[in-house]
Coordinates of C-alpha atoms (C1' of nucleotides) in Angstrom, one line a residue:
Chain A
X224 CA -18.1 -50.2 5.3
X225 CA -20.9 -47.6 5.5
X226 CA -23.4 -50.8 5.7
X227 CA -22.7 -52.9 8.2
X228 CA -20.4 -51.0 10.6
X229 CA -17.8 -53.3 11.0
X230 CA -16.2 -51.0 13.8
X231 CA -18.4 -53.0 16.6
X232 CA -16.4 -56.5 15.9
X233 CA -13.1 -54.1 16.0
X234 CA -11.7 -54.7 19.8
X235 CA -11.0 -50.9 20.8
X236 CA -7.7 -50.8 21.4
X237 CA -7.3 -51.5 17.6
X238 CA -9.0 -48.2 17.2
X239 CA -6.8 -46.0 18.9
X240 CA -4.6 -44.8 16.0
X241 CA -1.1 -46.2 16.0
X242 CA 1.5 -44.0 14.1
X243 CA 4.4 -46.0 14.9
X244 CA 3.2 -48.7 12.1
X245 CA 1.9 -45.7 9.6
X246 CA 3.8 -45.5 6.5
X247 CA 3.3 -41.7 6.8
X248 CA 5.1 -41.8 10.5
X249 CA 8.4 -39.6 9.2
X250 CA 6.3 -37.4 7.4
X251 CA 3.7 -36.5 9.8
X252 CA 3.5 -34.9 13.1
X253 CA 4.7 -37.7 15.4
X254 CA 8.1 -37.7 13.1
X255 CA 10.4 -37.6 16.1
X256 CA 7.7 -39.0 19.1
X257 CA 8.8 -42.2 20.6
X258 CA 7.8 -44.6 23.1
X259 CA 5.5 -42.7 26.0
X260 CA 5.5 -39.5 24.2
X261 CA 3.9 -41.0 21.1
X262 CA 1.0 -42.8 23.0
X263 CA 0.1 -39.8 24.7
X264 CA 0.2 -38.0 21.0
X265 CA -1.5 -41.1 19.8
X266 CA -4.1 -41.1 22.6
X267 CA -5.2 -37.1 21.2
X268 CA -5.4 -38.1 17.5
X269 CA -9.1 -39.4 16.2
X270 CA -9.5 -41.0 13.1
X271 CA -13.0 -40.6 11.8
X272 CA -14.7 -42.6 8.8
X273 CA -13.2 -42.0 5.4
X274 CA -14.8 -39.4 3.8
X275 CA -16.4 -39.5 0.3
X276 CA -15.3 -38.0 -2.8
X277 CA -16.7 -34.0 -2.5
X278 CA -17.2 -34.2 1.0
X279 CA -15.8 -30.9 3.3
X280 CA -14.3 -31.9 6.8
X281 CA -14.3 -28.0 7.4
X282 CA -15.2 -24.9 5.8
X283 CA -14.3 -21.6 5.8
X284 CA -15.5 -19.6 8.4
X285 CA -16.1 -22.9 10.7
X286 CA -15.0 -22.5 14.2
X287 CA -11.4 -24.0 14.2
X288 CA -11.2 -27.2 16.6
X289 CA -8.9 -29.8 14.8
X290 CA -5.9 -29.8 12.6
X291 CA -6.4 -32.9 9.5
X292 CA -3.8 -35.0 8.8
X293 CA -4.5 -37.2 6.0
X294 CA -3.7 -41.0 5.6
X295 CA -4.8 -42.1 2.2
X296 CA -6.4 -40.1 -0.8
X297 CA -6.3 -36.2 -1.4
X298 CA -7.9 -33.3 -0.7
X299 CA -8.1 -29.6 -2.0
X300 CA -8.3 -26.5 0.1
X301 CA -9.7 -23.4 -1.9
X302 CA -10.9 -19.8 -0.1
X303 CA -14.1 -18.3 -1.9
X304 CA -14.1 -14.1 -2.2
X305 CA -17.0 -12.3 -1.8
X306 CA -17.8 -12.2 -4.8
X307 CA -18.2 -15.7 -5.3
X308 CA -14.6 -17.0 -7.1
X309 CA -12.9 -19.6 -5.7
X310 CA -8.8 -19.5 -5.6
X311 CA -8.0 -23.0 -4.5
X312 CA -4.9 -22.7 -2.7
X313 CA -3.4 -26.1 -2.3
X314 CA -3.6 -29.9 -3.2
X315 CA -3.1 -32.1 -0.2
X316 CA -1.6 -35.5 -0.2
X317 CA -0.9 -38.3 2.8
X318 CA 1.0 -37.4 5.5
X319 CA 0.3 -33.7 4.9
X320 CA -1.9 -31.8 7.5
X321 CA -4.7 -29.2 6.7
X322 CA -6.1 -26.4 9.0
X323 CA -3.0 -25.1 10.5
X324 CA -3.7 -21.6 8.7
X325 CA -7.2 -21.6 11.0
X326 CA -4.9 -20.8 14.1
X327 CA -4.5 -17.2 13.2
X328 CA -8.2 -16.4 13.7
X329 CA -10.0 -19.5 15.7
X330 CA -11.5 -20.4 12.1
X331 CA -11.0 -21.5 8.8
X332 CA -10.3 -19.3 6.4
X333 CA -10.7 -22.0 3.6
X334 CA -12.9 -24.9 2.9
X335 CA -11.6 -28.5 2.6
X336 CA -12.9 -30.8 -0.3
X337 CA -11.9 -34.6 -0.7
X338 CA -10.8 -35.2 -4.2
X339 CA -11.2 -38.8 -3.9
X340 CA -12.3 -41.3 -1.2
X341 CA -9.8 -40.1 2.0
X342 CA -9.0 -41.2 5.2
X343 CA -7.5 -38.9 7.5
X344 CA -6.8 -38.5 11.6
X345 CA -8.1 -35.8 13.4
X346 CA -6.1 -33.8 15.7
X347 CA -7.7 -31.7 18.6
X348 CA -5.9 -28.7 18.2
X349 CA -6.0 -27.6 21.6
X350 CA -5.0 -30.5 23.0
X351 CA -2.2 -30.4 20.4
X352 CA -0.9 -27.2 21.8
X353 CA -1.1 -28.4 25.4
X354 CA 0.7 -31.3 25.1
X355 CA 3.8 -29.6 22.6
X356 CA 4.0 -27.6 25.4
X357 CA 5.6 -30.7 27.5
X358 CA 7.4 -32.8 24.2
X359 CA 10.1 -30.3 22.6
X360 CA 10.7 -32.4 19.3
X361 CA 6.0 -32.3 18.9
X362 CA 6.8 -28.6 19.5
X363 CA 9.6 -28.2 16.9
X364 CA 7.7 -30.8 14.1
X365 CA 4.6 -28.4 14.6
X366 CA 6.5 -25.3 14.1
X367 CA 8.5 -27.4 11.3
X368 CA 5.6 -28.3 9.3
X369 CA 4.2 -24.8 9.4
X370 CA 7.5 -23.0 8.5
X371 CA 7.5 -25.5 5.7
X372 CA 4.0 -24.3 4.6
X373 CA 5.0 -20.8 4.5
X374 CA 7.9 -21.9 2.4
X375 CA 5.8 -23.9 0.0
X376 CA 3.5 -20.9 -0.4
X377 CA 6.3 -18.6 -1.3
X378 CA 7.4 -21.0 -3.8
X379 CA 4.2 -21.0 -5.2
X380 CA 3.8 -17.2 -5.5
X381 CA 7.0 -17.4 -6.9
X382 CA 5.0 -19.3 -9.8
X383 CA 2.1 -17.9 -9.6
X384 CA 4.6 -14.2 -9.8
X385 CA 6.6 -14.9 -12.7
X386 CA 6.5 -18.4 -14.9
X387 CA 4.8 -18.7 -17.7
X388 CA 1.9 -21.5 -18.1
X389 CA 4.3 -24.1 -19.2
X390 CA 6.1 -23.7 -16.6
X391 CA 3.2 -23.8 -14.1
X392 CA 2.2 -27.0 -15.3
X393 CA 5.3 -28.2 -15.3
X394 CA 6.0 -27.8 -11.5
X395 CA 2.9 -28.6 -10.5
X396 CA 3.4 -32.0 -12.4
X397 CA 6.8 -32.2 -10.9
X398 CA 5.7 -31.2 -7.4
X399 CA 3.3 -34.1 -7.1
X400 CA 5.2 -36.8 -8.5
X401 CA 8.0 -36.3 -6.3
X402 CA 5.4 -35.8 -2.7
X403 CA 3.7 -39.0 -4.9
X404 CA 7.2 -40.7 -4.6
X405 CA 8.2 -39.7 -1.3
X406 CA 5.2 -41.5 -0.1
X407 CA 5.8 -44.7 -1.7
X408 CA 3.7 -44.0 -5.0
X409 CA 5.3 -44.2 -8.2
X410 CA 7.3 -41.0 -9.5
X411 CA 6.6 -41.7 -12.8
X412 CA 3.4 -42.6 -13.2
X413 CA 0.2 -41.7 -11.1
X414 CA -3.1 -40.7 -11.5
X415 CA -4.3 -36.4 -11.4
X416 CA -7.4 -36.7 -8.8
X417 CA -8.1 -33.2 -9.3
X418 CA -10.0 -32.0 -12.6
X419 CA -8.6 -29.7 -15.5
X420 CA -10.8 -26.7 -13.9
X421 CA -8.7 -27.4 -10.4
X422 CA -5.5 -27.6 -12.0
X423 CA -6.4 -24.2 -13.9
X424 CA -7.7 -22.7 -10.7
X425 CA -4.6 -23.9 -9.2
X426 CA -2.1 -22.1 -11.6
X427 CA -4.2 -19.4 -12.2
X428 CA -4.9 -20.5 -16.0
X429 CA -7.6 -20.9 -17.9
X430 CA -9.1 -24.8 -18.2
X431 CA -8.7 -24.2 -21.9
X432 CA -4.9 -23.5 -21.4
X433 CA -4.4 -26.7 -19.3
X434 CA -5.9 -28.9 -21.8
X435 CA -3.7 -27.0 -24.3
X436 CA -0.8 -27.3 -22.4
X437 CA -1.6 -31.5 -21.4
X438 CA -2.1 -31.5 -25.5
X439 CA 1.7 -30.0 -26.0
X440 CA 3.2 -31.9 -23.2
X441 CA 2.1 -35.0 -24.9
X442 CA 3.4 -34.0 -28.9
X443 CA 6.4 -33.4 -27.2
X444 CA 7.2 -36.2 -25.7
X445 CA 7.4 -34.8 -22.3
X446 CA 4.2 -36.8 -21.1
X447 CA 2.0 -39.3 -21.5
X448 CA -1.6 -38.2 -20.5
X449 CA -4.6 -40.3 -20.8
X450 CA -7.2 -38.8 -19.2
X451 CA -6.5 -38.2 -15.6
X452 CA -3.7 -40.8 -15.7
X453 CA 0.2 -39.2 -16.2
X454 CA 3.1 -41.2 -17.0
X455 CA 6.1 -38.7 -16.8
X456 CA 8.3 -39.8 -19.5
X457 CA 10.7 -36.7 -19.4
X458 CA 11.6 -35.9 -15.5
X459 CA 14.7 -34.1 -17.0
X460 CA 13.3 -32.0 -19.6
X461 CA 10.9 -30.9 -17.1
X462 CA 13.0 -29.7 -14.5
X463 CA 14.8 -27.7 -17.1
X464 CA 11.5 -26.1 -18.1
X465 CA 11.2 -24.5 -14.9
X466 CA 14.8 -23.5 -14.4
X467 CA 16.1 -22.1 -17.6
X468 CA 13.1 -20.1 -18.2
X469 CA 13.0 -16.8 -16.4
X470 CA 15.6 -14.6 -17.8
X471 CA 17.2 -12.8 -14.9
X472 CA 16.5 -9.7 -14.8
X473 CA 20.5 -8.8 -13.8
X474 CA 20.0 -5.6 -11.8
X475 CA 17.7 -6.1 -8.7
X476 CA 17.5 -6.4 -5.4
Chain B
X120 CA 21.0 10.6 16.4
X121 CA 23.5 8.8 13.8
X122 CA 26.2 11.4 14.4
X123 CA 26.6 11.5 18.2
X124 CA 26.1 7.7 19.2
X125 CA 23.8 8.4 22.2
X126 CA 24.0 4.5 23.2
X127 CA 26.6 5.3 25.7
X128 CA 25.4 7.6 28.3
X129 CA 22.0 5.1 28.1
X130 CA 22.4 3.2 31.4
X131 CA 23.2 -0.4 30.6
X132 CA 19.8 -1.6 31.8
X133 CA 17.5 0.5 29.3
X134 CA 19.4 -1.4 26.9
X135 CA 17.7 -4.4 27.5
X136 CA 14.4 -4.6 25.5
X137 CA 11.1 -3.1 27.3
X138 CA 8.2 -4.9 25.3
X139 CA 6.3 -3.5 27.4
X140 CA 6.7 0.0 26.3
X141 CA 7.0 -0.6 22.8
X142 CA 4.4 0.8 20.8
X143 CA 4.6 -2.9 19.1
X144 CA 3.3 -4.5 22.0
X145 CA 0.0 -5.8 20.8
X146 CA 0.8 -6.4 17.2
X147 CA 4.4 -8.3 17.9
X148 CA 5.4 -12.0 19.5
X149 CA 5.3 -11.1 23.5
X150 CA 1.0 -10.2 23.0
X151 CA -0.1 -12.1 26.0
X152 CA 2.9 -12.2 28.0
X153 CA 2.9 -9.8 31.4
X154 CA 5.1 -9.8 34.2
X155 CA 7.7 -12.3 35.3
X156 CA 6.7 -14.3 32.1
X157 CA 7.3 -11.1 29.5
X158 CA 10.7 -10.2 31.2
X159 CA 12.0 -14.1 30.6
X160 CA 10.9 -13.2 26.9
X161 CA 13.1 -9.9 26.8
X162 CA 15.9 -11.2 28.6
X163 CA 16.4 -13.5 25.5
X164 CA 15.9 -10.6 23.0
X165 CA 18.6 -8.6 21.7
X166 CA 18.5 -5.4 19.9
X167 CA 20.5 -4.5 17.2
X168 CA 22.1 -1.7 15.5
X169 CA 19.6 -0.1 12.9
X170 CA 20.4 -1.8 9.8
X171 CA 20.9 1.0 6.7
X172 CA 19.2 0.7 3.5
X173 CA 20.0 -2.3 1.4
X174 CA 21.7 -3.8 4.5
X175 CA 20.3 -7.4 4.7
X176 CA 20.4 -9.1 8.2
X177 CA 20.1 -13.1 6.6
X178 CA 20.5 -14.3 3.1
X179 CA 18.6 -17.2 1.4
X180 CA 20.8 -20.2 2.6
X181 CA 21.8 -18.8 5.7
X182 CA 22.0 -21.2 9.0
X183 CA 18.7 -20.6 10.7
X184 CA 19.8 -18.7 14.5
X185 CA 17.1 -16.0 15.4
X186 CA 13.7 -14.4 13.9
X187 CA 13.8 -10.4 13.5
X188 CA 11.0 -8.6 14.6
X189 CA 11.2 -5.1 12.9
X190 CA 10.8 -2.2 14.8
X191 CA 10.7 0.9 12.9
X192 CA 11.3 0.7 8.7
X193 CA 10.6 -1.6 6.5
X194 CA 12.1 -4.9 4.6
X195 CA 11.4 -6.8 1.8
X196 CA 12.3 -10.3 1.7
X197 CA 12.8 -12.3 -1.9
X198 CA 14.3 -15.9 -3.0
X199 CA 17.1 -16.0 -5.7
X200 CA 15.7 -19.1 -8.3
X201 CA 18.9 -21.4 -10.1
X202 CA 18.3 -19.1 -12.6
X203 CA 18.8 -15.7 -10.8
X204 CA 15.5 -14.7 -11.3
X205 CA 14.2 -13.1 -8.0
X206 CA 10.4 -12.8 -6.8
X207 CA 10.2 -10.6 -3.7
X208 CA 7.7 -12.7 -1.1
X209 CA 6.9 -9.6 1.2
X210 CA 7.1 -6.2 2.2
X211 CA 7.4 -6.4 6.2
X212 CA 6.4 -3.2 8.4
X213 CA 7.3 -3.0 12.2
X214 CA 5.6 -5.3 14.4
X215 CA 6.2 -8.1 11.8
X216 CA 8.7 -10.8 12.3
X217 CA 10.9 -12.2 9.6
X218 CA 12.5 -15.2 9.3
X219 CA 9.7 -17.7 10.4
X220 CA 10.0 -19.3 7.2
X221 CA 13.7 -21.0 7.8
X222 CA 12.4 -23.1 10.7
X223 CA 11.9 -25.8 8.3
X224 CA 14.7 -26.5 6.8
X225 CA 17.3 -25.1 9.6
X226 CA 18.3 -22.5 7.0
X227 CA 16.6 -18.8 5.4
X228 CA 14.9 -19.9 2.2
X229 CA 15.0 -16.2 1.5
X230 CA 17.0 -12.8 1.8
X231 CA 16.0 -10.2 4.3
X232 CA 16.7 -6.3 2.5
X233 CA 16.3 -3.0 4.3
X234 CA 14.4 -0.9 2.2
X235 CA 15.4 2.3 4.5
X236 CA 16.9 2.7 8.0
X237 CA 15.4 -0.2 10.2
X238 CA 15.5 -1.2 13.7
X239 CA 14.5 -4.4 14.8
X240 CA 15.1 -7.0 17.5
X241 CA 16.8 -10.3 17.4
X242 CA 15.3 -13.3 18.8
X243 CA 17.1 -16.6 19.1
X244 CA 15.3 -19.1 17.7
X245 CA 16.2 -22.0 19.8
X246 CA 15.5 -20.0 23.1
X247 CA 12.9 -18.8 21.7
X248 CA 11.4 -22.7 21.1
X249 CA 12.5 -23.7 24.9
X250 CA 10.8 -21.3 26.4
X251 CA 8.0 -21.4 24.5
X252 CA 7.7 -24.3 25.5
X253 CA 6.9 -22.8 29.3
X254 CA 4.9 -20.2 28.5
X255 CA 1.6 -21.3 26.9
X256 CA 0.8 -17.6 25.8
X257 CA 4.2 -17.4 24.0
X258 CA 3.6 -20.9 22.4
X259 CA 0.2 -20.0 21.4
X260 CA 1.4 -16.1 20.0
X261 CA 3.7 -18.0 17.9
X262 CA 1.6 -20.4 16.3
X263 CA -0.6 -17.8 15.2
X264 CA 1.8 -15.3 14.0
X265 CA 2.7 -18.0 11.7
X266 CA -0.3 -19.1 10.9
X267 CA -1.7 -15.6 9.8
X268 CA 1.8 -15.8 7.8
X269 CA 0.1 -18.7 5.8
X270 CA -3.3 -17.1 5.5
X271 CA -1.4 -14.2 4.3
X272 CA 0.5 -16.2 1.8
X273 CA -3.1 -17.8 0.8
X274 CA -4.5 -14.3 0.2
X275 CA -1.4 -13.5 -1.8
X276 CA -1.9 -16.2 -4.0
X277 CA -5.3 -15.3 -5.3
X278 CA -4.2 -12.2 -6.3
X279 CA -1.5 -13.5 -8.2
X280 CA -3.3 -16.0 -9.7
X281 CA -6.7 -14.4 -10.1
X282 CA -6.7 -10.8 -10.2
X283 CA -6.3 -7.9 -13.0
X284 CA -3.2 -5.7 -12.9
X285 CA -5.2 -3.1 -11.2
X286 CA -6.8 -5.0 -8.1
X287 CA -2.9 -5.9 -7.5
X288 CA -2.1 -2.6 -7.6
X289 CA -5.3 -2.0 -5.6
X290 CA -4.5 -4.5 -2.8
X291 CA -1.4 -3.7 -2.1
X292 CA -2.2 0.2 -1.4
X293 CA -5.0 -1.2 1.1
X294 CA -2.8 -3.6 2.6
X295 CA -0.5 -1.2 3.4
X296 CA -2.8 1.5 4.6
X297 CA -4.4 -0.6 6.8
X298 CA -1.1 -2.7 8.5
X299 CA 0.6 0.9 8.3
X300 CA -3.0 2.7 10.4
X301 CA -2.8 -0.5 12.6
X302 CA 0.8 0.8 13.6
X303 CA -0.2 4.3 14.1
X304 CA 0.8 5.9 10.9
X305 CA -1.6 7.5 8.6
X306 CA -3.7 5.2 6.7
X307 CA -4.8 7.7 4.0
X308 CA -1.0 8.8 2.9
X309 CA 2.3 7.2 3.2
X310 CA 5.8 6.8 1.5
X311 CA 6.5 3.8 -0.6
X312 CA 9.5 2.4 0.7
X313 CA 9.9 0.1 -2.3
X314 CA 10.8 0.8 -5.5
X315 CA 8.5 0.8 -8.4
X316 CA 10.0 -2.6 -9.7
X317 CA 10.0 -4.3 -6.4
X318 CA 6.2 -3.4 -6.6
X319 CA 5.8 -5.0 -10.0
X320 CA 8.4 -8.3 -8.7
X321 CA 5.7 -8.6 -5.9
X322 CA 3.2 -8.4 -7.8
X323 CA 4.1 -9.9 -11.4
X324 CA 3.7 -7.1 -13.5
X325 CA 6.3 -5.6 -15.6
X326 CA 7.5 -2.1 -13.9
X327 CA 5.8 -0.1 -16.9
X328 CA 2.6 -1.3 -16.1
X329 CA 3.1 -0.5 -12.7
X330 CA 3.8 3.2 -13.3
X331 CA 1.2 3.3 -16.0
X332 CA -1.2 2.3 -13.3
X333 CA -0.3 4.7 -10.8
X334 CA -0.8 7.0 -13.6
X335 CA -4.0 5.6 -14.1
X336 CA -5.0 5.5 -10.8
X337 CA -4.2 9.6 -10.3
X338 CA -6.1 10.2 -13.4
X339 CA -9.2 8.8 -11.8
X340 CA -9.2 10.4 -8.9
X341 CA -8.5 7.4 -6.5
X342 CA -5.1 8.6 -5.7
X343 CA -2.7 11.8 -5.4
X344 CA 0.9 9.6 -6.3
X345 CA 4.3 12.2 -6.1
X346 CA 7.0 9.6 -6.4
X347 CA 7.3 7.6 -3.1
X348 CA 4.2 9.7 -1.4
X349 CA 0.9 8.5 -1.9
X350 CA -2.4 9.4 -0.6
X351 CA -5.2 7.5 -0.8
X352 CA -8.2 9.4 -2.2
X353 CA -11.6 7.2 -2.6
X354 CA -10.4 4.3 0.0
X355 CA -13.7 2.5 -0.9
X356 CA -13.7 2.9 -4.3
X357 CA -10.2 0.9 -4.0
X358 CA -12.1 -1.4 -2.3
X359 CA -14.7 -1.8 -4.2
X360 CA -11.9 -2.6 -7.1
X361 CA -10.7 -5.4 -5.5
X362 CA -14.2 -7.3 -4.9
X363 CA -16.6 -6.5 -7.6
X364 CA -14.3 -7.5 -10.4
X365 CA -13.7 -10.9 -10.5
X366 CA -16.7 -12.4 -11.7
X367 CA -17.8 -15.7 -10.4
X368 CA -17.1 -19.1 -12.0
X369 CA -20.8 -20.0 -10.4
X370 CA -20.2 -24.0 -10.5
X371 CA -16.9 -24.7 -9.4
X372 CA -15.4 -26.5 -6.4
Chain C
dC77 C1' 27.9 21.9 -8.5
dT78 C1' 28.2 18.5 -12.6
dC79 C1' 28.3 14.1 -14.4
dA80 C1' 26.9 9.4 -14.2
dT81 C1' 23.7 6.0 -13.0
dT82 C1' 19.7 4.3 -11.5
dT83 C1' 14.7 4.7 -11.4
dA84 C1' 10.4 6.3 -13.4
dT85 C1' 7.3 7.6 -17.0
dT86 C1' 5.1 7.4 -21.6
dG87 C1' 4.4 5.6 -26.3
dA88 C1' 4.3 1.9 -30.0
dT89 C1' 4.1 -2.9 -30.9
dT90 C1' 3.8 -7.7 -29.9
dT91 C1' 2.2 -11.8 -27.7
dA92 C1' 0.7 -15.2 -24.3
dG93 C1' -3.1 -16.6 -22.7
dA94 C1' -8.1 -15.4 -22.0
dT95 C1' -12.5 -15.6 -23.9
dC96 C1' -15.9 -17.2 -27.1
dA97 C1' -17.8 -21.1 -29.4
dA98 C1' -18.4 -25.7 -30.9
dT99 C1' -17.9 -30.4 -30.3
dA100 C1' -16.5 -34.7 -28.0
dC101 C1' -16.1 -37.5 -24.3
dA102 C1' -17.3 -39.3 -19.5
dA103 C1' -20.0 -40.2 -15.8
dT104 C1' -24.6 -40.4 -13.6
dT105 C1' -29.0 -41.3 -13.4
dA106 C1' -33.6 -42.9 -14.6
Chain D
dT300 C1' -30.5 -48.2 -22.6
dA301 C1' -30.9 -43.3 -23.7
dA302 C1' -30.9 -38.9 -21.6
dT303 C1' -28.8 -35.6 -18.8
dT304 C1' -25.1 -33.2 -17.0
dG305 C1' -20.6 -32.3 -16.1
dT306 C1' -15.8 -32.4 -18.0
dA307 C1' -12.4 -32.1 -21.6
dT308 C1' -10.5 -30.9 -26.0
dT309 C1' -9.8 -28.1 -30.1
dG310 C1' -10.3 -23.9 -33.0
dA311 C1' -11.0 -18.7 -33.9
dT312 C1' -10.6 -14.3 -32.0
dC313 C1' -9.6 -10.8 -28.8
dT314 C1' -7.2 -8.3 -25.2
dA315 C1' -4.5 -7.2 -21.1
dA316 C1' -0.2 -6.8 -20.1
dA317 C1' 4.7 -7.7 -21.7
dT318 C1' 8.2 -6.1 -24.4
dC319 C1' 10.8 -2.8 -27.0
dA320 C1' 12.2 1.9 -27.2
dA321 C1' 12.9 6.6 -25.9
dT322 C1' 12.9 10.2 -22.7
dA323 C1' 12.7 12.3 -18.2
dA324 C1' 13.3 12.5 -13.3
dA325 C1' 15.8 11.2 -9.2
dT326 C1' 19.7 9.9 -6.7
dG327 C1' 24.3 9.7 -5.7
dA328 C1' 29.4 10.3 -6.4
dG329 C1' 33.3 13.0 -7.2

DNA sequence: CTCATTTATTGATTTAGATCAATACAATTA
DNA sequence: TAATTGTATTGATCTAAATCAATAAATGAG
């Protein structure tokens, strides 16, 4: 692929990106584009060579130019502090777009890492907001996907906030095998491509907890972990880690 | 104000909302907009009776119909988990809008609570998203009030899952002494319009480590705390809290 | 005003998870 | 292949913050 540039005996119009025939089409941002509209969405959307494991499409403080949807692999997104620590803020999986948080200042305020090999489209933002100004349903899937952001962010805060590190684990294990699932993977089984260290970032833990945590999973029958492959063997006990826990606190709010 | 209901001998036509003498102008949705443009905006924007403390304009699973933009007061905003638990997701001071979040999924993933006597403006969604789709200004405003929302969610997320009890603590007095000097107020001292344990919900910490820090806090000369009244002290030694202390994982990421 | 109830502060004790430390296991590279 | 470097697991110890417990202020209702 990187030898021999096999692009030059693609004909051109196979380049152009076609969404209709995407698997990702009803989770992406053409969910709801048809005929003309899509094309001219389509005719906007790049898609640039796959990137390598620990290569950065953006990072933080780049001038924002393009939102990322990605097609196959994963990435991370992570925000460094001045004084050097690293929070990574999400894990980012096909059909998923990265960068929309760049809008608010015309750069990124995080840096993108590919976890694994990842293909992804890119999506000139401007152009983007131009043309949802003339399709309503691009407009409402943009504003869609973001809302859902926010949402997924107060959800995690929500973790971060208040569960304990089983917990964490627990619905971060849970959270990715059911995106995993909704994109055609198995629920059940499925390979981590982040590290421990991510995955304590991530929850705010300690990479000796995680390991700790992987360790009881496992004696308790909840899991099956073997390195950076899962096999969920108990969805249901799971989900009722991260429910039953918390005792309400009765009197608030 | 409360007792003689002034409303009625306002002509009809300074009821309708004048954005462009609102003190909110630059920090709220119709930045940008002038003229013709900014009326279409506030013909589509209702005001509302001030809401009283503990009123809540939406609840979590409430049909999504407008945004709120707050105008004078303050809210907090929270989501109910299965098991009752509740983590509060925001503080929101005027010039915010609430509500952005329900977009997704047609319905508010969270409760909106007065925390004292607050006026605000309504803003139908749906109008909102047509004529957004005219006004490339508006469009544009949007998108990056919710994108900043995301950033700010990001942001919020490291200090959940990073910081000490005390940078928390620490962070949130900045961030409110800076949003509340952006609107005009005092930055150096300010009421709390929360309580203690909706500080510690937002937060994560248990309310007695809350007051133990404002205790703390006093004792060291970084604030003057009487109840709900605060003033900030040594602003930059708050500052410098919230930066030094984290040190570096050096090889990460 | 008094009484009741919520909200806040302070102290004593416990604990979940961090940190420190050592070893084991992979993955790269030469 | 061994050597190097990064990544993961496991154990021992420590500590920040939770929890438990009691009191003290506020707030609000009658």
């Amino acid at each position: 692929m990187t030898k021999n540039t096999p692009e030059k005996i693609v004909s051109l119009s196979k380049i152009k990106m076609a969404c209709q025939s995407c698997s990702l089409y009803q989770l992406c941002l053409p969910l709801g584009l048809h005929g003309e509209d899509l094309e001219r969405l389509e005719d906007i959307i790049k898609r640039s060579h796959p990137l390598k494991k620990g290569a950065t499409p953006f990072h933080q403080g780049d001038k924002f130019e393009a939102i990322y949807a990605i097609r196959s692999g994963s990435v991370k997104t992570y925000t460094i502090a001045d004084d050097g620590s690293e929070q990574i803020t999400g894990f980012h999986l096909p059909g998923e777009l990265v960068g929309l948080d760049a809008i608010s200042e015309d750069n990124h305020p995080c840096t993108a890492k590919a976890l694994e090999t990842t293909s992804y489209c890119e999506i000139p933002f401007h152009q983007l907001e131009d043309l949802s100004g003339e399709l309503p349903s691009l407009r409402h899937q943009l504003l869609k996907i973001m809302s859902k952001e926010i949402t997924h962010d107060a959800n995690l805060l929500m973790l971060l906030g208040k569960k304990t590190a089983d917990e964490r684990l627990a619905s971060l294990l849970l959270s990715l095998s059911s995106r995993l699932s909704n994109r055609g993977f198995s629920a059940t089984e499925f390979n981590l491509s982040m590290s421990r260290n991510d995955i304590a970032n991530y929850l705010g833990l300690a990479v000796e907890t995680v390991s700790r945590l992987f360790t009881r999973f496992q004696d308790q029958g909840l899991v099956k972990v073997d390195g950076k492959f899962v096999q969920i063997l108990k969805n249901d006990d799971l989900k009722a880690m991260i429910s039953e826990c918390v005792q309400s606190d009765p009197k608030m709010a």
